[in-house]
Amino acid sequence: MIKKFDKKDEDRSDKTFDALWKSNLIFLLTQSRIFNETPINPRRCLHILTKIIYLLNQGEHFGTTEATEAFFAMTRLFQSNDQTLRRMCYLTIKEMANISEDVIIVTSSLTKDMTGKEDVYRGPAIRALCRITDTTMLQAIERYMKQAIVDKVPSVSSSALVSSLHMVKMSYDVVKRWVNEAQEAASSDNIMVQYHALGLLYHLRKNDRLAVTKMLNKFTKSGLKSPFAYCMLIRIASKLLDETEGGHDSPLFDFIESCLRNKNEMVVYEAASAIVHMPNCTARELAPAVSGHNMLIYYLTALRYAAVRTLNKVAMKHPSAVTACNLDLENLITDSNRSIATLAITTLLKTGSESSVDRLMKQISSFVSEISDEFKVVVVQAISALCQKYPRKHSVMMNFLSNMLRDDGGFEYKRAIVDCIIGIIEENPESKETGLAHLCEFIEDCEHTVLATKILHLLGKEGPRTPQPSKYIRFIFNRVVLESEAVRAAAVSALAKFGAQNDDLLPSVLVLMQRCMMDSDDEVRDRATFYMNVLQQKQKALNAAYIFNGLSVSVPGLEKSLHQYTLEPSERPFDLKSVPLASAPITEQKTELAPVASSKIPEKLAPSRQDIYQEQLASITEFQGLGPLFKSSEPVQLTEAETEYVVRCIKHTFAGHMVFQFDCTNTLNDQLLQKVRWEERPCGVHSWNTV
Amino acid sequence: MDSTSLEPSLYTVKAVFILDNDGNRLLSKYYDPELYPSMKEQKNFERNVFNKTHKADNEISLLEGLTIVYKSSIDLFFYVVGSVQENELMLMSVLNCLFESLSHILRKNVERKCLLDNMEGVFLVVDEIIDGGVILESDPQQVLQKVNYRLMSEPAYGFVLLDYITGNLEAQTDRSQLL
């Protein structure tokens, strides 16, 4: 009997329990009138505050007036001496600081707590106060903050230091005055206070390299105890080494290396990672770092993960350094954490020999379906690198890649595979037929337009040269019938290339083109008609010009010239030769073997330098009449690099004029260059007119 | 996994959250204002993370360009999020400190109901470990000393039932007063 009751109780109390937590904020606010009762009931008030914070965290919204009312009501709670209640008040102040108005009325209560006798209140009070402080108020409490930073109680000191750090963004000048106090705090025994003080000092001084160097020297010698502080020091040291391009005989490097022998594994790992990341590391320097990582493999999952990740990075640049760890890495392939297993395999792929490739590939295929998309991309990139190293293994890899293509996966993943296959095809003529066959199969069922068009373009380029081009035509024409406009247009272009190169296929291609001319989309019809006409002429030269070779001029340059042309009425037809040739554009950096972050920042193709100059010059009215820019030279240094100001010259050549661009850069921080004048002394040989 | 190293900074933690068995949020704090600023994005992120991590009990993962260390206990999941270049062991120490402190407060009973009963203790613990993305304390003993929290014991079930039957909702908020 009793047991039955208990079970029902549990269910019921669970439901009411949930109902309580789901009660809405308005109801809570009516309850907050309880705050006005005397004497204050700590338990009930605590409960209400907790629910308020919980519901805010869940995403419930407070209107500003209600929030302000609740806030005012809450200030009465400072009269109670219940510790937990007071702490929750601080927390509520922090949570509601952004939504209620007039939060500064609690300032005096907080200041009282901050300087009061109860140590347990002081730290949290400081943090709450600094959360609601603005610049003017900050100056008023400056004295208290300075005292708090050097206070003997570690929690007070830590809270003050961390709050000061948060306020650096708001008023750097005020916080900068507390540097001496922070310096004193850094010699504290408490490991967290050391860490916070060091962090604050670095943030305050990071623009002054000399000060940072001095600070670093002092702390590396004095021997801190805090592992967190050590990690921070290692990062500062490696940043300095990076900036000053210091060599490996610098004392900073010695410090980092000495950290490899620290007792705490967090520090060891940080040091090893820092060394591995240094750009000019030789294998000899890496050896201790790598063996440090090797040892970490036997520890917990997180350590294994961290170690394997770093070894993976090392293997990219110095594969020979990592071969020592191969045995241990093989053990990790069967690790239950899939991320670790993936990283282990990709590292082995980089460092393994040709005979082990087959074995490794079999192992990967068994778990590739379980890992996340980002790691799948990592695996594909590793395979791609492997294909370049061992071209004879291309059939194994191609098989593997085509299986992966058939599986589910996101766009980045499929794109990586397609790129890899295209890479293999380009490098390895033997693999072309199989590769193209796999890609054809892929586009039959591909939802990504970008990939389909890319593959169609490739088919158009490579297909005609294969022994049996006709088998590709079926695939391509199916695309014309079945897919979206962009893909149809690409398919038409690909068909045209077949027709242009293979005379025996030309009649069939022409028939297909005829059908394309009836398409519903403008672009497809235009292309079909255009190609039909070119192909019907049956002239090699025409085919070459219009079907094979793409646009050789830069697109922004073309746009500019066309614009210029439309502005000036002229009888002459537009001359494509007046457009400057495309200089090699700065292509996007190849994303390294890295999981691609969810793309919030789209990758942009940087416009070429010439186009940038063209834009800049066009914006100056005096130069608009000069016509299109023909070529810009590289910048030439006219002065030495160490002088007070540095002058560089860039020569821009126009059709009938030359423009000299002088970039004058001031290297002194506290001087302003004004009234820059330029004198020219012509050599007298050419008859130049200065405009 | 970029080759650029991290700018030295005290801001190491980007977010911390606790989810229940169904992936619902019990507590979450985001310290990086650029990371998922809206509530919708946050909940989306939590859902994605939950889906990828609750099946396998591995401690660490890399998702959406962030390093996530996590731990589960009975019916709760604890996550600490940092940037990809962050020292994973540092994030682990935060997670461990959080878990140990909560274990102690909840008297080893780290499960959903007990957590919700003592939500104020949980809020205070998280507040003592991380402040605005900076690791404030990493030793669970220190955290417990500062929070100094007494566990809310369970009331006898009979009282709760009585209140429910008599419709006395008001008194239920004072569960602890009935002790």
PDB file of C-alpha atoms in Angstrom, chain A residues 90-320:
ATOM      1  CA  TYR A  90      24.665  39.818  -6.228  1.00  0.00           C
ATOM      2  CA  LEU A  91      24.004  37.268  -8.909  1.00  0.00           C
ATOM      3  CA  THR A  92      20.597  38.751  -9.704  1.00  0.00           C
ATOM      4  CA  ILE A  93      22.115  42.197  -9.964  1.00  0.00           C
ATOM      5  CA  LYS A  94      24.589  40.904 -12.505  1.00  0.00           C
ATOM      6  CA  GLU A  95      21.937  39.106 -14.523  1.00  0.00           C
ATOM      7  CA  MET A  96      19.529  42.022 -14.574  1.00  0.00           C
ATOM      8  CA  ALA A  97      22.090  44.739 -15.079  1.00  0.00           C
ATOM      9  CA  ASN A  98      21.296  44.929 -18.749  1.00  0.00           C
ATOM     10  CA  ILE A  99      17.540  44.891 -18.578  1.00  0.00           C
ATOM     11  CA  SER A 100      16.577  47.187 -15.745  1.00  0.00           C
ATOM     12  CA  GLU A 101      17.160  50.881 -15.434  1.00  0.00           C
ATOM     13  CA  ASP A 102      18.694  52.770 -12.562  1.00  0.00           C
ATOM     14  CA  VAL A 103      20.749  49.841 -11.415  1.00  0.00           C
ATOM     15  CA  ILE A 104      23.157  52.212  -9.792  1.00  0.00           C
ATOM     16  CA  ILE A 105      21.005  52.534  -6.711  1.00  0.00           C
ATOM     17  CA  VAL A 106      22.633  49.414  -5.375  1.00  0.00           C
ATOM     18  CA  THR A 107      26.067  50.965  -5.652  1.00  0.00           C
ATOM     19  CA  SER A 108      26.213  52.138  -2.076  1.00  0.00           C
ATOM     20  CA  SER A 109      25.116  48.767  -0.687  1.00  0.00           C
ATOM     21  CA  LEU A 110      27.679  47.000  -2.803  1.00  0.00           C
ATOM     22  CA  THR A 111      30.429  49.393  -1.846  1.00  0.00           C
ATOM     23  CA  LYS A 112      29.599  48.804   1.789  1.00  0.00           C
ATOM     24  CA  ASP A 113      29.859  45.062   1.344  1.00  0.00           C
ATOM     25  CA  MET A 114      33.049  45.413  -0.648  1.00  0.00           C
ATOM     26  CA  THR A 115      34.828  47.189   2.148  1.00  0.00           C
ATOM     27  CA  GLY A 116      33.040  45.449   4.988  1.00  0.00           C
ATOM     28  CA  LYS A 117      34.272  42.852   7.411  1.00  0.00           C
ATOM     29  CA  GLU A 118      32.659  39.786   5.937  1.00  0.00           C
ATOM     30  CA  ASP A 119      35.336  38.377   3.659  1.00  0.00           C
ATOM     31  CA  VAL A 120      32.920  36.002   2.034  1.00  0.00           C
ATOM     32  CA  TYR A 121      30.907  38.937   0.649  1.00  0.00           C
ATOM     33  CA  ARG A 122      33.766  41.090  -0.538  1.00  0.00           C
ATOM     34  CA  GLY A 123      34.842  39.192  -3.625  1.00  0.00           C
ATOM     35  CA  PRO A 124      31.370  38.703  -5.099  1.00  0.00           C
ATOM     36  CA  ALA A 125      30.374  42.267  -4.195  1.00  0.00           C
ATOM     37  CA  ILE A 126      33.341  43.622  -6.143  1.00  0.00           C
ATOM     38  CA  ARG A 127      32.423  41.574  -9.156  1.00  0.00           C
ATOM     39  CA  ALA A 128      28.807  42.677  -9.049  1.00  0.00           C
ATOM     40  CA  LEU A 129      29.786  46.305  -8.567  1.00  0.00           C
ATOM     41  CA  CYS A 130      32.157  46.283 -11.506  1.00  0.00           C
ATOM     42  CA  ARG A 131      29.463  44.801 -13.665  1.00  0.00           C
ATOM     43  CA  ILE A 132      27.232  47.840 -13.210  1.00  0.00           C
ATOM     44  CA  THR A 133      29.908  50.506 -13.054  1.00  0.00           C
ATOM     45  CA  ASP A 134      30.412  53.139 -15.699  1.00  0.00           C
ATOM     46  CA  THR A 135      33.393  55.413 -16.235  1.00  0.00           C
ATOM     47  CA  THR A 136      32.416  58.168 -13.823  1.00  0.00           C
ATOM     48  CA  MET A 137      31.519  55.770 -11.066  1.00  0.00           C
ATOM     49  CA  LEU A 138      34.746  53.925 -11.612  1.00  0.00           C
ATOM     50  CA  GLN A 139      36.790  56.929 -10.615  1.00  0.00           C
ATOM     51  CA  ALA A 140      34.789  57.181  -7.419  1.00  0.00           C
ATOM     52  CA  ILE A 141      35.561  53.612  -6.381  1.00  0.00           C
ATOM     53  CA  GLU A 142      39.118  53.654  -7.683  1.00  0.00           C
ATOM     54  CA  ARG A 143      40.568  53.829  -4.210  1.00  0.00           C
ATOM     55  CA  TYR A 144      38.645  50.753  -3.084  1.00  0.00           C
ATOM     56  CA  MET A 145      39.638  48.816  -6.163  1.00  0.00           C
ATOM     57  CA  LYS A 146      43.302  49.498  -5.624  1.00  0.00           C
ATOM     58  CA  GLN A 147      43.042  48.340  -2.037  1.00  0.00           C
ATOM     59  CA  ALA A 148      41.176  45.235  -3.087  1.00  0.00           C
ATOM     60  CA  ILE A 149      43.783  44.241  -5.647  1.00  0.00           C
ATOM     61  CA  VAL A 150      46.510  44.056  -3.018  1.00  0.00           C
ATOM     62  CA  ASP A 151      44.297  42.574  -0.351  1.00  0.00           C
ATOM     63  CA  LYS A 152      45.633  39.558   1.494  1.00  0.00           C
ATOM     64  CA  VAL A 153      42.496  37.530   1.045  1.00  0.00           C
ATOM     65  CA  PRO A 154      42.988  35.687  -2.267  1.00  0.00           C
ATOM     66  CA  SER A 155      39.335  35.695  -3.335  1.00  0.00           C
ATOM     67  CA  VAL A 156      39.145  39.471  -2.923  1.00  0.00           C
ATOM     68  CA  SER A 157      42.338  40.021  -4.857  1.00  0.00           C
ATOM     69  CA  SER A 158      41.292  37.661  -7.644  1.00  0.00           C
ATOM     70  CA  SER A 159      37.861  39.234  -7.954  1.00  0.00           C
ATOM     71  CA  ALA A 160      39.363  42.707  -8.123  1.00  0.00           C
ATOM     72  CA  LEU A 161      41.929  41.703 -10.737  1.00  0.00           C
ATOM     73  CA  VAL A 162      39.426  39.933 -12.963  1.00  0.00           C
ATOM     74  CA  SER A 163      36.935  42.779 -12.692  1.00  0.00           C
ATOM     75  CA  SER A 164      39.672  45.248 -13.583  1.00  0.00           C
ATOM     76  CA  LEU A 165      40.365  43.201 -16.662  1.00  0.00           C
ATOM     77  CA  HIS A 166      36.716  43.415 -17.717  1.00  0.00           C
ATOM     78  CA  MET A 167      36.821  47.147 -17.269  1.00  0.00           C
ATOM     79  CA  VAL A 168      39.895  47.657 -19.420  1.00  0.00           C
ATOM     80  CA  LYS A 169      37.616  47.740 -22.444  1.00  0.00           C
ATOM     81  CA  MET A 170      35.528  50.469 -20.902  1.00  0.00           C
ATOM     82  CA  SER A 171      38.168  52.769 -19.435  1.00  0.00           C
ATOM     83  CA  TYR A 172      41.684  51.731 -20.167  1.00  0.00           C
ATOM     84  CA  ASP A 173      43.170  54.933 -18.785  1.00  0.00           C
ATOM     85  CA  VAL A 174      41.768  54.495 -15.321  1.00  0.00           C
ATOM     86  CA  VAL A 175      42.706  50.843 -15.014  1.00  0.00           C
ATOM     87  CA  LYS A 176      46.193  51.594 -16.278  1.00  0.00           C
ATOM     88  CA  ARG A 177      46.826  53.545 -13.133  1.00  0.00           C
ATOM     89  CA  TRP A 178      46.514  50.354 -11.116  1.00  0.00           C
ATOM     90  CA  VAL A 179      49.513  48.708 -12.703  1.00  0.00           C
ATOM     91  CA  ASN A 180      51.638  48.924  -9.596  1.00  0.00           C
ATOM     92  CA  GLU A 181      49.019  47.232  -7.484  1.00  0.00           C
ATOM     93  CA  ALA A 182      48.702  44.474 -10.034  1.00  0.00           C
ATOM     94  CA  GLN A 183      52.460  44.069 -10.009  1.00  0.00           C
ATOM     95  CA  GLU A 184      52.395  43.623  -6.268  1.00  0.00           C
ATOM     96  CA  ALA A 185      49.583  41.110  -6.513  1.00  0.00           C
ATOM     97  CA  ALA A 186      51.629  39.071  -8.955  1.00  0.00           C
ATOM     98  CA  SER A 187      54.034  38.164  -6.200  1.00  0.00           C
ATOM     99  CA  SER A 188      51.274  36.559  -4.195  1.00  0.00           C
ATOM    100  CA  ASP A 189      51.497  32.901  -3.221  1.00  0.00           C
ATOM    101  CA  ASN A 190      48.049  31.962  -4.392  1.00  0.00           C
ATOM    102  CA  ILE A 191      48.138  30.317  -7.793  1.00  0.00           C
ATOM    103  CA  MET A 192      44.988  31.936  -9.128  1.00  0.00           C
ATOM    104  CA  VAL A 193      45.974  35.427  -7.984  1.00  0.00           C
ATOM    105  CA  GLN A 194      49.294  35.019  -9.797  1.00  0.00           C
ATOM    106  CA  TYR A 195      47.485  34.004 -12.940  1.00  0.00           C
ATOM    107  CA  HIS A 196      45.010  36.877 -12.817  1.00  0.00           C
ATOM    108  CA  ALA A 197      47.651  39.469 -12.006  1.00  0.00           C
ATOM    109  CA  LEU A 198      49.835  38.289 -14.852  1.00  0.00           C
ATOM    110  CA  GLY A 199      46.908  38.384 -17.227  1.00  0.00           C
ATOM    111  CA  LEU A 200      45.932  41.898 -16.240  1.00  0.00           C
ATOM    112  CA  LEU A 201      49.510  43.148 -16.505  1.00  0.00           C
ATOM    113  CA  TYR A 202      49.826  41.683 -19.963  1.00  0.00           C
ATOM    114  CA  HIS A 203      46.549  43.204 -21.159  1.00  0.00           C
ATOM    115  CA  LEU A 204      47.599  46.595 -19.883  1.00  0.00           C
ATOM    116  CA  ARG A 205      51.021  46.455 -21.440  1.00  0.00           C
ATOM    117  CA  LYS A 206      50.553  44.474 -24.579  1.00  0.00           C
ATOM    118  CA  ASN A 207      51.147  47.365 -26.944  1.00  0.00           C
ATOM    119  CA  ASP A 208      54.489  48.126 -25.391  1.00  0.00           C
ATOM    120  CA  ARG A 209      56.838  45.384 -26.447  1.00  0.00           C
ATOM    121  CA  LEU A 210      59.680  46.472 -24.256  1.00  0.00           C
ATOM    122  CA  ALA A 211      57.552  46.391 -21.117  1.00  0.00           C
ATOM    123  CA  VAL A 212      56.249  42.963 -22.013  1.00  0.00           C
ATOM    124  CA  THR A 213      59.773  41.657 -22.502  1.00  0.00           C
ATOM    125  CA  LYS A 214      60.881  43.027 -19.160  1.00  0.00           C
ATOM    126  CA  MET A 215      57.872  41.540 -17.427  1.00  0.00           C
ATOM    127  CA  LEU A 216      58.464  38.186 -19.049  1.00  0.00           C
ATOM    128  CA  ASN A 217      62.111  38.152 -18.017  1.00  0.00           C
ATOM    129  CA  LYS A 218      61.198  38.939 -14.450  1.00  0.00           C
ATOM    130  CA  PHE A 219      58.572  36.249 -14.164  1.00  0.00           C
ATOM    131  CA  THR A 220      60.475  33.510 -15.928  1.00  0.00           C
ATOM    132  CA  LYS A 221      63.310  33.972 -13.485  1.00  0.00           C
ATOM    133  CA  SER A 222      61.268  34.315 -10.349  1.00  0.00           C
ATOM    134  CA  GLY A 223      59.572  30.957 -10.814  1.00  0.00           C
ATOM    135  CA  LEU A 224      55.835  31.066 -10.413  1.00  0.00           C
ATOM    136  CA  LYS A 225      53.869  28.249  -8.932  1.00  0.00           C
ATOM    137  CA  SER A 226      50.667  28.498 -10.870  1.00  0.00           C
ATOM    138  CA  PRO A 227      50.277  26.202 -13.879  1.00  0.00           C
ATOM    139  CA  PHE A 228      47.764  28.601 -15.377  1.00  0.00           C
ATOM    140  CA  ALA A 229      50.280  31.408 -15.073  1.00  0.00           C
ATOM    141  CA  TYR A 230      52.879  29.241 -16.773  1.00  0.00           C
ATOM    142  CA  CYS A 231      50.555  28.599 -19.696  1.00  0.00           C
ATOM    143  CA  MET A 232      49.990  32.316 -20.010  1.00  0.00           C
ATOM    144  CA  LEU A 233      53.731  32.989 -19.914  1.00  0.00           C
ATOM    145  CA  ILE A 234      54.349  30.418 -22.603  1.00  0.00           C
ATOM    146  CA  ARG A 235      51.780  32.050 -24.854  1.00  0.00           C
ATOM    147  CA  ILE A 236      53.230  35.505 -24.289  1.00  0.00           C
ATOM    148  CA  ALA A 237      56.724  34.208 -24.946  1.00  0.00           C
ATOM    149  CA  SER A 238      55.757  32.500 -28.170  1.00  0.00           C
ATOM    150  CA  LYS A 239      53.917  35.580 -29.360  1.00  0.00           C
ATOM    151  CA  LEU A 240      57.009  37.671 -28.668  1.00  0.00           C
ATOM    152  CA  LEU A 241      59.194  35.189 -30.469  1.00  0.00           C
ATOM    153  CA  ASP A 242      56.836  35.336 -33.387  1.00  0.00           C
ATOM    154  CA  GLU A 243      56.837  39.126 -33.527  1.00  0.00           C
ATOM    155  CA  THR A 244      60.530  39.652 -33.099  1.00  0.00           C
ATOM    156  CA  GLU A 245      61.290  36.613 -35.240  1.00  0.00           C
ATOM    157  CA  GLY A 246      63.638  35.548 -32.536  1.00  0.00           C
ATOM    158  CA  GLY A 247      65.798  32.580 -33.172  1.00  0.00           C
ATOM    159  CA  HIS A 248      65.930  29.365 -31.259  1.00  0.00           C
ATOM    160  CA  ASP A 249      68.867  30.512 -29.214  1.00  0.00           C
ATOM    161  CA  SER A 250      66.770  33.230 -27.596  1.00  0.00           C
ATOM    162  CA  PRO A 251      66.221  32.922 -23.828  1.00  0.00           C
ATOM    163  CA  LEU A 252      62.494  32.922 -24.490  1.00  0.00           C
ATOM    164  CA  PHE A 253      62.784  29.703 -26.413  1.00  0.00           C
ATOM    165  CA  ASP A 254      64.860  28.216 -23.634  1.00  0.00           C
ATOM    166  CA  PHE A 255      62.141  29.089 -21.183  1.00  0.00           C
ATOM    167  CA  ILE A 256      59.490  27.378 -23.259  1.00  0.00           C
ATOM    168  CA  GLU A 257      61.661  24.335 -23.613  1.00  0.00           C
ATOM    169  CA  SER A 258      62.252  24.175 -19.903  1.00  0.00           C
ATOM    170  CA  CYS A 259      58.501  24.059 -19.431  1.00  0.00           C
ATOM    171  CA  LEU A 260      58.485  20.729 -21.190  1.00  0.00           C
ATOM    172  CA  ARG A 261      59.885  19.319 -17.996  1.00  0.00           C
ATOM    173  CA  ASN A 262      57.288  20.899 -15.723  1.00  0.00           C
ATOM    174  CA  LYS A 263      55.420  18.637 -13.338  1.00  0.00           C
ATOM    175  CA  ASN A 264      51.986  19.703 -14.467  1.00  0.00           C
ATOM    176  CA  GLU A 265      50.844  18.158 -17.745  1.00  0.00           C
ATOM    177  CA  MET A 266      48.849  21.242 -18.711  1.00  0.00           C
ATOM    178  CA  VAL A 267      52.089  23.196 -18.860  1.00  0.00           C
ATOM    179  CA  VAL A 268      53.916  20.436 -20.717  1.00  0.00           C
ATOM    180  CA  TYR A 269      51.211  20.344 -23.314  1.00  0.00           C
ATOM    181  CA  GLU A 270      51.131  24.097 -23.717  1.00  0.00           C
ATOM    182  CA  ALA A 271      54.892  24.221 -24.173  1.00  0.00           C
ATOM    183  CA  ALA A 272      54.883  21.376 -26.676  1.00  0.00           C
ATOM    184  CA  SER A 273      52.108  23.006 -28.672  1.00  0.00           C
ATOM    185  CA  ALA A 274      53.905  26.319 -28.679  1.00  0.00           C
ATOM    186  CA  ILE A 275      57.101  24.766 -30.014  1.00  0.00           C
ATOM    187  CA  VAL A 276      55.246  22.846 -32.665  1.00  0.00           C
ATOM    188  CA  HIS A 277      53.518  25.984 -33.872  1.00  0.00           C
ATOM    189  CA  MET A 278      56.680  27.940 -34.372  1.00  0.00           C
ATOM    190  CA  PRO A 279      57.223  28.498 -38.023  1.00  0.00           C
ATOM    191  CA  ASN A 280      60.905  27.735 -38.342  1.00  0.00           C
ATOM    192  CA  CYS A 281      61.213  24.681 -36.219  1.00  0.00           C
ATOM    193  CA  THR A 282      63.706  22.057 -37.208  1.00  0.00           C
ATOM    194  CA  ALA A 283      63.256  18.398 -36.496  1.00  0.00           C
ATOM    195  CA  ARG A 284      65.869  18.514 -33.778  1.00  0.00           C
ATOM    196  CA  GLU A 285      63.962  21.067 -31.776  1.00  0.00           C
ATOM    197  CA  LEU A 286      60.773  19.197 -32.280  1.00  0.00           C
ATOM    198  CA  ALA A 287      62.067  15.935 -30.898  1.00  0.00           C
ATOM    199  CA  PRO A 288      61.612  16.717 -27.198  1.00  0.00           C
ATOM    200  CA  ALA A 289      58.231  18.241 -27.906  1.00  0.00           C
ATOM    201  CA  VAL A 290      57.115  15.215 -29.808  1.00  0.00           C
ATOM    202  CA  SER A 291      58.261  12.776 -27.183  1.00  0.00           C
ATOM    203  CA  GLY A 292      56.431  14.859 -24.625  1.00  0.00           C
ATOM    204  CA  HIS A 293      53.291  14.361 -26.633  1.00  0.00           C
ATOM    205  CA  ASN A 294      53.969  10.704 -27.073  1.00  0.00           C
ATOM    206  CA  MET A 295      53.975  10.241 -23.342  1.00  0.00           C
ATOM    207  CA  LEU A 296      50.678  12.032 -23.050  1.00  0.00           C
ATOM    208  CA  ILE A 297      49.013   9.493 -25.277  1.00  0.00           C
ATOM    209  CA  TYR A 298      48.722   7.127 -22.407  1.00  0.00           C
ATOM    210  CA  TYR A 299      46.717   9.463 -20.269  1.00  0.00           C
ATOM    211  CA  LEU A 300      43.081  10.422 -20.290  1.00  0.00           C
ATOM    212  CA  THR A 301      41.016  10.947 -23.368  1.00  0.00           C
ATOM    213  CA  ALA A 302      41.469  14.675 -23.390  1.00  0.00           C
ATOM    214  CA  LEU A 303      45.200  14.335 -23.190  1.00  0.00           C
ATOM    215  CA  ARG A 304      45.217  11.716 -25.901  1.00  0.00           C
ATOM    216  CA  TYR A 305      43.135  13.959 -28.056  1.00  0.00           C
ATOM    217  CA  ALA A 306      45.342  16.958 -27.444  1.00  0.00           C
ATOM    218  CA  ALA A 307      48.479  14.959 -28.091  1.00  0.00           C
ATOM    219  CA  VAL A 308      47.230  13.364 -31.271  1.00  0.00           C
ATOM    220  CA  ARG A 309      46.028  16.677 -32.622  1.00  0.00           C
ATOM    221  CA  THR A 310      49.421  18.250 -32.172  1.00  0.00           C
ATOM    222  CA  LEU A 311      51.229  15.254 -33.642  1.00  0.00           C
ATOM    223  CA  ASN A 312      48.957  15.545 -36.632  1.00  0.00           C
ATOM    224  CA  LYS A 313      50.062  19.121 -37.121  1.00  0.00           C
ATOM    225  CA  VAL A 314      53.714  18.201 -36.774  1.00  0.00           C
ATOM    226  CA  ALA A 315      53.301  15.426 -39.311  1.00  0.00           C
ATOM    227  CA  MET A 316      52.245  18.017 -41.852  1.00  0.00           C
ATOM    228  CA  LYS A 317      55.586  19.710 -41.838  1.00  0.00           C
ATOM    229  CA  HIS A 318      58.001  17.141 -40.462  1.00  0.00           C
ATOM    230  CA  PRO A 319      56.657  13.660 -41.014  1.00  0.00           C
ATOM    231  CA  SER A 320      59.943  12.028 -40.165  1.00  0.00           C
TER     232      SER A 320
END
